[in-house]
Amino acid sequence: MPASTVTKPLASVPQVARNILTPIPGPKSRELMQEHHQYVSAGVGALMPVFADSASGATITDVDGNRFIDLAAGIAVTGVGNAAPQVVSAVQQEVAKLTHTNFATTPYEGYVRVCRKLAEHIPGQWEKKSVLLNSGAEAVENAVKIARKFTGRPAIVVMDNSFHGRTNLTMAMTTKASPYKLGFGPFAPDVYSVPFSYPLRDEYGENGAEAAQRTIDKIKLLVGHESVAAIIAEPIQGEGGFVVPAPGFLKTLNTWAHQHGILYVSDEIQTGFCRTGRWFASEYSDLDADLVTTAKALGGGLPISAVTGRAEIMDSVQPGGIGGTYGGNPVSCAAALASVTLMESEDLPQRALHIGELIQDRLAPLEQEVAEVAQVRGLGAMQAIEFVHSGDERPNGEIVSRILKLTAQSGLILLNCGIHGNVVRLLPPLVITDEELTEALDVLIAAIKTASQETAAL
Ligand SMILES: *Cc1c(COP(=O)(O)O)cnc(C)c1O
């Protein structure tokens, strides 16, 4: 619907960064969506029915000319902004100079430079080496291969509500059946899921050490620590609902793992590269991760991922045992170098902290003002709002669907998460301006209040 007919409180937010000209979806998006339905597998989701045409920084323009403020960054990918000029020009030059060779066949400089940047920025005062791959799931798969090879042990321990990808092994490591696993089994064996820390919902609250003890007891009972090659955890659960574990939880697990010859793997695919206000979210927990998986923001929009770890662990694999045809493609490496250079020169960790403060200032009061808002939480520019039913703790996915519908009509690109779809997550590009962010938050707050009033009126 045109901006003027959008529910009143939302229409009252003046459009500056946004420019919504047609009903959402507009006529051209509708047409393309018909072809989407005809030619694209129904198994590929479509959260927003608008087709993107171009983007810049923190705005995306659709094929009908509607301009949206982007609070998703392509799922935490375009941290340096969409079509960042430095990334674009690095990619253009490299693709014209060296499109592809396969690094294991004929190496090239870009790959080595990216591995060097990873060694410099990933936490840990030890010698580090990397392998470059294409996707997050592929990085996680390789981390598991390397951990098994190094330790000679089979078992992998993951956390409840984790998300590690959609390939066969990573499906086994992901604990949400629908949509990720339903009908896709059998799954890879020797993967065990144990409780994470969820301060809002578990009985341990902010006592991370006690929550970790329960997890450790469960590992001993379920697997036997002698069999465990690695424990893998996200420092903040991404798809699982932006769950920030209680202080001390991860560190206690990490220390215990090392006492028993178990590798600790930090999946920083969503949290990494400045998103949380540090280069890596593990820094908040003072973790000694043996292996770190990264992807998403690393390439500034081009596909690239990595496993980075202690040199002796990374070198325990026989030559040819890890890698792939495209892993660390020269064009993706050029994009990664340009985007990491931007993160350094623009001090994006600082920028992410500032974004987090702006979001908290505006959204935290909703915990008191709106009955369905249970918690506003996150670190840096990775913030979320968890919704419940008014008067109790049951997850409320319905209100989130309603909010996302309103915000889409009003010009925001916004995602949900959480195993019950009851969490709204904010992942803006780190180059979003204060004005753009303020306008987006005005719209989001109006949408939350509208949806809450509508629910009360039912
Ligand atoms: C997105 C994500 C993955 C999977 O990455 P893909 O590139 O989609 O395969 C793995 N782990 C975490 C924490 C993620 O957020």
Coordinates of C-alpha atoms and ligand atoms in Angstrom, one line a residue:
M1 CA 0.0 0.0 0.0
P2 CA 1.2 3.6 -0.6
A3 CA 2.8 5.2 2.4
S4 CA -0.2 7.3 3.0
T5 CA -2.5 4.3 3.6
V6 CA 0.0 2.5 5.8
T7 CA -1.4 2.1 9.4
K8 CA -1.4 5.6 10.8
P9 CA 1.4 5.7 13.4
L10 CA 3.8 4.2 10.8
A11 CA 2.8 6.7 8.1
S12 CA 3.6 9.5 10.5
V13 CA 7.3 8.8 10.3
P14 CA 8.6 11.1 7.6
Q15 CA 10.4 9.4 4.7
V16 CA 13.9 10.7 4.3
A17 CA 16.2 7.7 3.7
R18 CA 13.3 5.6 2.7
N19 CA 11.2 6.3 -0.4
I20 CA 8.2 4.0 -0.7
L21 CA 6.3 4.9 -3.9
T22 CA 4.1 1.9 -4.6
P23 CA 2.2 -0.7 -2.6
I24 CA 4.6 -3.3 -1.3
P25 CA 5.3 -5.5 -3.3
G26 CA 5.1 -3.1 -6.3
P27 CA 3.9 -4.2 -9.8
K28 CA 7.3 -5.2 -11.2
S29 CA 8.1 -7.2 -8.1
R30 CA 4.8 -9.0 -8.4
E31 CA 5.5 -9.9 -12.0
L32 CA 9.0 -11.2 -11.1
M33 CA 7.5 -13.1 -8.2
Q34 CA 5.3 -15.0 -10.7
E35 CA 8.4 -16.1 -12.6
H36 CA 10.1 -16.9 -9.2
H37 CA 7.1 -19.3 -8.5
Q38 CA 7.4 -20.8 -11.9
Y39 CA 11.2 -21.4 -12.1
V40 CA 12.7 -21.3 -8.6
S41 CA 12.4 -24.3 -6.2
A42 CA 9.7 -23.8 -3.6
G43 CA 12.3 -25.0 -1.1
V44 CA 14.1 -21.6 -1.4
G45 CA 12.3 -19.2 0.9
A46 CA 11.2 -15.7 0.1
L47 CA 10.9 -13.6 3.3
M48 CA 10.2 -10.3 1.5
P49 CA 8.4 -10.3 -1.8
V50 CA 10.3 -7.4 -3.3
F51 CA 13.0 -7.8 -5.8
A52 CA 16.2 -5.8 -5.2
D53 CA 17.6 -3.8 -8.1
S54 CA 20.4 -1.8 -6.6
A55 CA 21.9 -0.9 -3.2
S56 CA 24.3 1.6 -1.6
G57 CA 25.5 1.6 1.9
A58 CA 22.5 0.9 4.1
T59 CA 19.7 1.3 1.6
I60 CA 18.3 -1.1 -1.0
T61 CA 16.2 0.0 -4.0
D62 CA 13.7 -2.4 -5.5
V63 CA 12.7 -2.9 -9.2
D64 CA 9.7 -0.5 -8.7
G65 CA 12.0 2.3 -7.4
N66 CA 11.1 1.9 -3.7
R67 CA 14.0 2.6 -1.4
F68 CA 14.3 0.6 1.8
I69 CA 16.5 1.0 4.9
D70 CA 18.5 -2.2 5.3
L71 CA 18.5 -3.7 8.8
A72 CA 19.6 -7.1 7.6
A73 CA 22.8 -6.6 5.7
G74 CA 22.1 -9.7 3.7
I75 CA 22.3 -11.6 7.0
A76 CA 25.3 -9.9 8.5
V77 CA 27.2 -9.9 5.2
T78 CA 27.5 -6.3 4.0
G79 CA 29.0 -4.9 7.2
V80 CA 31.1 -2.4 5.1
G81 CA 27.9 -1.4 3.2
N82 CA 26.3 -2.7 0.1
A83 CA 28.3 -1.9 -3.1
A84 CA 31.1 -0.3 -1.0
P85 CA 33.1 1.6 -3.6
Q86 CA 36.5 0.2 -2.4
V87 CA 35.1 -3.4 -2.6
V88 CA 33.6 -2.8 -6.0
S89 CA 36.8 -1.4 -7.5
A90 CA 38.9 -4.2 -6.0
V91 CA 36.6 -6.8 -7.5
Q92 CA 36.5 -5.2 -10.9
Q93 CA 40.2 -5.0 -11.1
E94 CA 40.8 -8.5 -10.0
V95 CA 38.2 -10.2 -12.1
A96 CA 39.7 -8.5 -15.2
K97 CA 43.3 -9.5 -14.1
L98 CA 42.9 -13.0 -12.7
T99 CA 39.5 -14.7 -12.7
H100 CA 40.4 -18.1 -11.3
T101 CA 43.2 -20.6 -11.2
N102 CA 42.4 -22.9 -8.2
F103 CA 44.8 -22.1 -5.4
A104 CA 46.1 -25.6 -5.0
T105 CA 47.0 -25.7 -8.7
T106 CA 48.5 -22.3 -9.2
P107 CA 48.7 -20.1 -6.1
Y108 CA 48.2 -16.3 -6.1
E109 CA 49.0 -13.6 -3.7
G110 CA 45.4 -12.6 -2.6
Y111 CA 44.8 -15.9 -0.9
V112 CA 48.0 -15.6 1.3
R113 CA 47.2 -11.9 2.1
V114 CA 43.7 -12.9 3.3
C115 CA 45.2 -15.7 5.5
R116 CA 47.6 -13.1 6.9
K117 CA 44.8 -10.7 7.8
L118 CA 42.9 -13.6 9.5
A119 CA 46.0 -14.5 11.5
E120 CA 46.4 -10.8 12.6
H121 CA 42.8 -10.2 13.6
I122 CA 41.6 -13.5 15.0
P123 CA 42.2 -13.6 18.8
G124 CA 45.1 -15.6 20.3
Q125 CA 48.8 -14.8 20.7
W126 CA 50.0 -17.9 18.8
E127 CA 50.9 -18.8 15.3
K128 CA 47.8 -19.2 13.2
K129 CA 47.1 -20.6 9.7
S130 CA 43.9 -20.7 7.6
V131 CA 42.2 -22.5 4.8
L132 CA 39.8 -20.5 2.6
L133 CA 36.4 -21.9 1.4
N134 CA 33.1 -20.7 -0.1
S135 CA 30.4 -20.8 2.5
G136 CA 29.8 -20.8 6.2
A137 CA 28.6 -24.4 6.2
E138 CA 31.8 -25.5 4.3
A139 CA 33.9 -23.8 6.9
V140 CA 32.2 -25.6 9.7
E141 CA 32.5 -28.9 7.9
N142 CA 36.2 -28.4 7.5
A143 CA 36.7 -27.3 11.1
V144 CA 35.2 -30.7 12.1
K145 CA 37.4 -32.6 9.6
I146 CA 40.5 -30.9 11.0
A147 CA 39.5 -31.4 14.7
R148 CA 38.9 -35.1 14.1
K149 CA 42.2 -35.5 12.2
F150 CA 44.2 -33.7 14.9
T151 CA 42.6 -35.4 17.9
G152 CA 42.0 -38.8 16.4
R153 CA 38.6 -38.7 18.1
P154 CA 35.1 -38.9 16.5
A155 CA 32.5 -37.0 18.6
I156 CA 31.4 -33.4 18.0
V157 CA 29.5 -31.5 20.6
V158 CA 27.2 -28.7 19.6
M159 CA 24.8 -26.4 21.6
D160 CA 21.0 -26.6 21.7
N161 CA 19.4 -24.0 19.4
S162 CA 22.6 -23.7 17.3
F163 CA 22.7 -23.1 13.6
H164 CA 25.8 -24.2 11.6
G165 CA 24.5 -24.7 8.1
R166 CA 22.5 -26.7 5.6
T167 CA 24.9 -29.4 4.3
N168 CA 24.5 -33.0 5.6
L169 CA 27.1 -32.7 8.4
T170 CA 26.0 -29.2 9.4
M171 CA 22.3 -30.2 9.5
A172 CA 23.3 -32.7 12.1
M173 CA 24.9 -29.9 14.0
T174 CA 21.8 -27.7 13.7
T175 CA 19.1 -28.4 16.3
K176 CA 16.0 -26.9 14.6
A177 CA 14.1 -29.5 12.6
S178 CA 11.8 -27.2 10.6
P179 CA 12.7 -25.9 8.1
Y180 CA 16.4 -27.1 8.2
K181 CA 16.1 -30.8 8.7
L182 CA 12.6 -32.1 8.1
G183 CA 12.7 -34.9 5.6
F184 CA 16.5 -34.6 4.9
G185 CA 17.8 -37.4 7.1
P186 CA 19.6 -39.7 7.8
F187 CA 22.1 -37.3 9.4
A188 CA 25.8 -37.6 10.1
P189 CA 26.5 -39.6 13.3
D190 CA 28.5 -38.7 16.4
V191 CA 27.1 -35.2 16.8
Y192 CA 25.7 -34.5 20.2
S193 CA 23.7 -31.5 21.3
V194 CA 23.9 -30.1 24.9
P195 CA 22.3 -27.2 26.7
F196 CA 23.5 -23.6 25.9
S197 CA 23.1 -20.7 28.4
Y198 CA 19.9 -18.7 27.8
P199 CA 19.7 -16.2 30.6
L200 CA 16.1 -15.1 29.9
R201 CA 14.8 -18.6 29.9
D202 CA 17.0 -21.0 31.9
E203 CA 17.1 -21.4 35.6
Y204 CA 20.8 -20.3 35.8
G205 CA 20.1 -16.8 34.6
E206 CA 23.3 -14.8 34.6
N207 CA 25.3 -17.5 36.4
G208 CA 27.4 -18.7 33.5
A209 CA 29.7 -21.0 35.5
E210 CA 26.8 -23.1 36.9
A211 CA 25.1 -23.2 33.5
A212 CA 28.4 -24.5 32.0
Q213 CA 28.6 -27.2 34.8
R214 CA 25.3 -28.6 33.7
T215 CA 26.5 -28.7 30.1
I216 CA 29.7 -30.4 31.1
D217 CA 27.8 -33.0 33.2
K218 CA 25.7 -33.6 30.1
I219 CA 28.7 -34.1 27.9
K220 CA 30.2 -36.6 30.3
L221 CA 26.9 -38.5 30.5
L222 CA 25.9 -38.4 26.9
V223 CA 29.3 -38.8 25.1
G224 CA 32.2 -39.4 27.5
H225 CA 34.7 -36.7 27.2
E226 CA 37.4 -39.1 26.0
S227 CA 35.6 -39.4 22.7
V228 CA 35.1 -35.7 22.0
A229 CA 37.1 -34.1 19.2
A230 CA 35.6 -30.7 19.5
I231 CA 33.0 -28.5 21.2
I232 CA 31.7 -25.9 18.8
A233 CA 29.6 -22.9 19.8
E234 CA 28.5 -19.6 18.5
P235 CA 29.6 -16.8 20.9
I236 CA 26.1 -15.3 20.4
Q237 CA 23.6 -17.6 18.8
G238 CA 22.5 -16.1 15.5
E239 CA 19.6 -18.0 13.9
G240 CA 18.8 -19.4 17.4
G241 CA 17.6 -16.0 18.6
F242 CA 20.6 -13.7 19.3
V243 CA 21.0 -15.5 22.6
V244 CA 23.9 -13.9 24.6
P245 CA 25.2 -16.6 27.0
A246 CA 25.7 -15.7 30.7
P247 CA 29.2 -14.3 31.6
G248 CA 31.6 -17.1 32.2
F249 CA 29.6 -19.8 30.4
L250 CA 31.8 -20.1 27.3
K251 CA 35.0 -19.6 29.1
T252 CA 34.2 -22.4 31.6
L253 CA 33.4 -24.8 28.7
N254 CA 36.6 -23.6 26.9
T255 CA 38.8 -24.3 29.9
W256 CA 37.2 -27.6 30.7
A257 CA 37.6 -28.7 27.0
H258 CA 41.4 -27.9 27.1
Q259 CA 41.8 -29.9 30.4
H260 CA 40.5 -33.0 28.5
G261 CA 42.2 -32.7 25.1
I262 CA 39.1 -31.4 23.4
L263 CA 39.4 -28.6 20.8
Y264 CA 37.3 -25.5 21.3
V265 CA 35.8 -24.2 18.0
S266 CA 34.2 -20.7 17.9
D267 CA 31.7 -20.3 15.1
E268 CA 32.1 -16.6 14.4
I269 CA 30.3 -16.7 11.0
Q270 CA 27.6 -14.3 12.0
T271 CA 29.3 -12.6 14.9
G272 CA 32.7 -12.0 13.4
F273 CA 34.4 -9.0 11.7
C274 CA 33.3 -6.1 13.9
R275 CA 29.6 -6.9 14.1
T276 CA 29.5 -7.0 17.9
G277 CA 31.8 -4.0 18.6
R278 CA 34.9 -6.2 18.7
W279 CA 36.7 -7.8 15.8
F280 CA 35.4 -11.1 17.1
A281 CA 32.7 -11.7 19.7
S282 CA 34.9 -14.3 21.4
E283 CA 37.0 -11.4 22.7
Y284 CA 34.1 -10.5 25.2
S285 CA 34.5 -14.0 26.8
D286 CA 38.3 -14.0 26.7
L287 CA 38.2 -17.3 24.8
D288 CA 41.2 -19.4 23.6
A289 CA 39.6 -20.9 20.5
D290 CA 41.7 -23.6 18.8
L291 CA 39.7 -23.1 15.5
V292 CA 37.6 -20.2 14.4
T293 CA 35.1 -20.3 11.5
T294 CA 34.3 -17.1 9.6
A295 CA 32.3 -16.2 6.5
K296 CA 29.5 -13.7 6.0
A297 CA 31.0 -10.2 6.6
L298 CA 34.5 -11.4 5.6
G299 CA 33.9 -10.9 1.8
G300 CA 31.9 -7.7 2.0
G301 CA 29.3 -9.4 -0.1
L302 CA 31.3 -11.9 -2.2
P303 CA 31.3 -15.6 -1.1
I304 CA 34.3 -16.5 1.0
S305 CA 34.8 -18.4 4.2
A306 CA 37.6 -19.6 6.4
V307 CA 38.8 -21.9 9.1
T308 CA 41.6 -20.3 11.1
G309 CA 43.5 -22.0 13.9
R310 CA 46.6 -22.9 15.8
A311 CA 49.3 -23.7 13.3
E312 CA 50.0 -27.2 14.6
I313 CA 46.3 -28.1 14.4
M314 CA 45.9 -26.7 10.9
D315 CA 49.1 -28.5 9.7
S316 CA 47.9 -31.9 11.0
V317 CA 46.0 -32.5 7.8
Q318 CA 47.6 -34.2 4.8
P319 CA 48.1 -32.0 1.7
G320 CA 45.0 -32.1 -0.5
G321 CA 42.8 -33.2 2.4
I322 CA 41.1 -29.8 2.7
G323 CA 40.3 -27.1 0.1
G324 CA 38.2 -27.2 -3.1
T325 CA 37.9 -25.9 -6.6
Y326 CA 36.7 -22.4 -5.8
G327 CA 37.8 -21.9 -2.2
G328 CA 39.5 -18.5 -1.8
N329 CA 38.8 -17.5 -5.4
P330 CA 41.0 -14.5 -6.4
V331 CA 38.0 -12.2 -6.8
S332 CA 36.5 -13.1 -3.4
C333 CA 40.0 -12.6 -1.9
A334 CA 40.2 -9.1 -3.4
A335 CA 36.8 -8.3 -2.0
A336 CA 37.8 -9.7 1.5
L337 CA 41.0 -7.7 1.5
A338 CA 39.2 -4.5 0.6
S339 CA 36.5 -5.0 3.2
V340 CA 38.9 -5.9 6.0
T341 CA 41.0 -2.8 5.1
L342 CA 37.8 -0.7 5.4
M343 CA 37.0 -2.3 8.8
E344 CA 40.5 -1.2 9.9
S345 CA 40.5 2.3 8.4
E346 CA 36.9 3.2 9.4
D347 CA 37.3 1.6 12.9
L348 CA 34.1 -0.4 12.4
P349 CA 34.2 -2.1 15.8
Q350 CA 33.8 1.4 17.3
R351 CA 31.0 2.2 14.9
A352 CA 29.2 -1.1 15.8
L353 CA 29.4 -0.1 19.5
H354 CA 27.8 3.3 18.7
I355 CA 25.0 1.6 16.7
G356 CA 24.4 -0.7 19.6
E357 CA 24.1 2.3 22.0
L358 CA 21.6 4.1 19.7
I359 CA 19.5 0.9 19.4
Q360 CA 19.5 0.2 23.1
D361 CA 18.6 3.8 24.0
R362 CA 15.6 3.6 21.8
L363 CA 14.4 0.0 22.2
A364 CA 15.2 -0.9 25.8
P365 CA 12.3 1.3 27.2
L366 CA 9.9 -1.0 25.2
E367 CA 10.6 -3.7 27.9
Q368 CA 8.4 -1.5 30.2
E369 CA 6.1 0.0 27.6
V370 CA 5.0 -3.0 25.5
A371 CA 3.6 -6.1 27.2
E372 CA 4.8 -8.4 24.5
V373 CA 8.5 -7.2 24.6
A374 CA 10.4 -9.7 26.9
Q375 CA 13.9 -8.5 26.3
V376 CA 16.1 -6.2 24.2
R377 CA 19.5 -7.7 24.0
G378 CA 22.7 -8.0 22.1
L379 CA 26.2 -6.7 21.7
G380 CA 27.2 -3.8 19.4
A381 CA 25.4 -3.9 16.1
M382 CA 23.9 -7.3 16.7
Q383 CA 20.7 -6.5 18.7
A384 CA 17.4 -8.3 19.0
I385 CA 14.0 -8.0 20.6
E386 CA 12.4 -11.2 22.0
F387 CA 8.6 -11.2 22.0
V388 CA 6.3 -13.2 24.3
H389 CA 2.5 -13.4 24.8
S390 CA 1.2 -10.6 27.0
G391 CA 1.2 -11.8 30.6
D392 CA 3.3 -15.0 30.2
E393 CA 6.6 -16.3 28.9
R394 CA 5.3 -18.2 25.8
P395 CA 7.2 -17.2 22.6
N396 CA 5.1 -15.0 20.4
G397 CA 6.0 -15.6 16.7
E398 CA 2.6 -14.2 15.5
I399 CA 3.3 -10.7 16.7
V400 CA 6.7 -10.8 15.0
S401 CA 5.1 -11.8 11.7
R402 CA 2.7 -8.9 12.1
I403 CA 5.6 -6.5 12.9
L404 CA 7.6 -7.6 9.9
K405 CA 4.7 -7.2 7.6
L406 CA 4.2 -3.6 8.8
T407 CA 7.8 -2.7 8.6
A408 CA 8.1 -4.2 5.1
Q409 CA 5.2 -2.0 3.9
S410 CA 6.9 1.0 5.5
G411 CA 10.3 0.5 4.0
L412 CA 12.5 -1.6 6.2
I413 CA 14.4 -4.8 5.3
L414 CA 14.2 -6.7 8.6
L415 CA 14.6 -10.3 9.7
N416 CA 13.3 -12.5 12.5
C417 CA 15.1 -15.4 14.2
G418 CA 14.7 -17.6 17.2
I419 CA 13.6 -21.2 17.2
H420 CA 10.0 -20.0 17.5
G421 CA 10.4 -17.1 15.1
N422 CA 9.7 -14.8 18.0
V423 CA 12.7 -12.6 17.9
V424 CA 13.3 -9.5 15.6
R425 CA 17.0 -9.1 14.8
L426 CA 18.8 -6.0 13.9
L427 CA 21.9 -6.4 11.8
P428 CA 22.4 -3.1 10.0
P429 CA 25.4 -2.5 7.8
L430 CA 28.0 -0.9 10.1
V431 CA 28.1 2.2 7.8
I432 CA 24.5 3.0 8.4
T433 CA 24.2 6.7 9.3
D434 CA 22.7 7.9 12.6
E435 CA 19.9 9.5 10.5
E436 CA 19.1 6.3 8.7
L437 CA 19.2 4.3 11.8
T438 CA 17.0 6.7 13.7
E439 CA 14.4 6.8 10.9
A440 CA 14.4 2.9 10.9
L441 CA 14.0 2.7 14.6
D442 CA 11.1 5.3 14.5
V443 CA 9.3 2.9 12.0
L444 CA 10.1 -0.2 14.0
I445 CA 8.9 1.3 17.3
A446 CA 5.7 2.5 15.6
A447 CA 5.2 -1.0 14.1
I448 CA 5.7 -2.7 17.5
K449 CA 3.2 -0.4 19.2
T450 CA 0.7 -0.8 16.4
A451 CA 1.0 -4.6 16.5
S452 CA 0.7 -4.7 20.2
Q453 CA -2.5 -2.6 20.2
E454 CA -3.9 -4.8 17.4
T455 CA -3.2 -7.9 19.5
A456 CA -4.8 -6.3 22.6
A457 CA -7.9 -5.5 20.5
L458 CA -8.4 -9.0 19.3
Ligands
LIG1 C1 25.1 -18.4 8.4 C2 25.7 -19.3 9.4 C3 26.3 -20.5 9.0 C4 26.2 -21.0 7.6 O1 26.7 -20.2 6.6 P1 26.3 -20.4 5.1 O2 27.2 -19.5 4.4 O3 24.9 -20.1 4.9 O4 26.6 -21.8 4.8 C5 27.0 -21.2 9.9 N1 27.1 -20.8 11.2 C6 26.6 -19.6 11.6 C7 26.8 -19.1 13.0 C8 25.8 -18.8 10.7 O5 25.3 -17.7 11.1

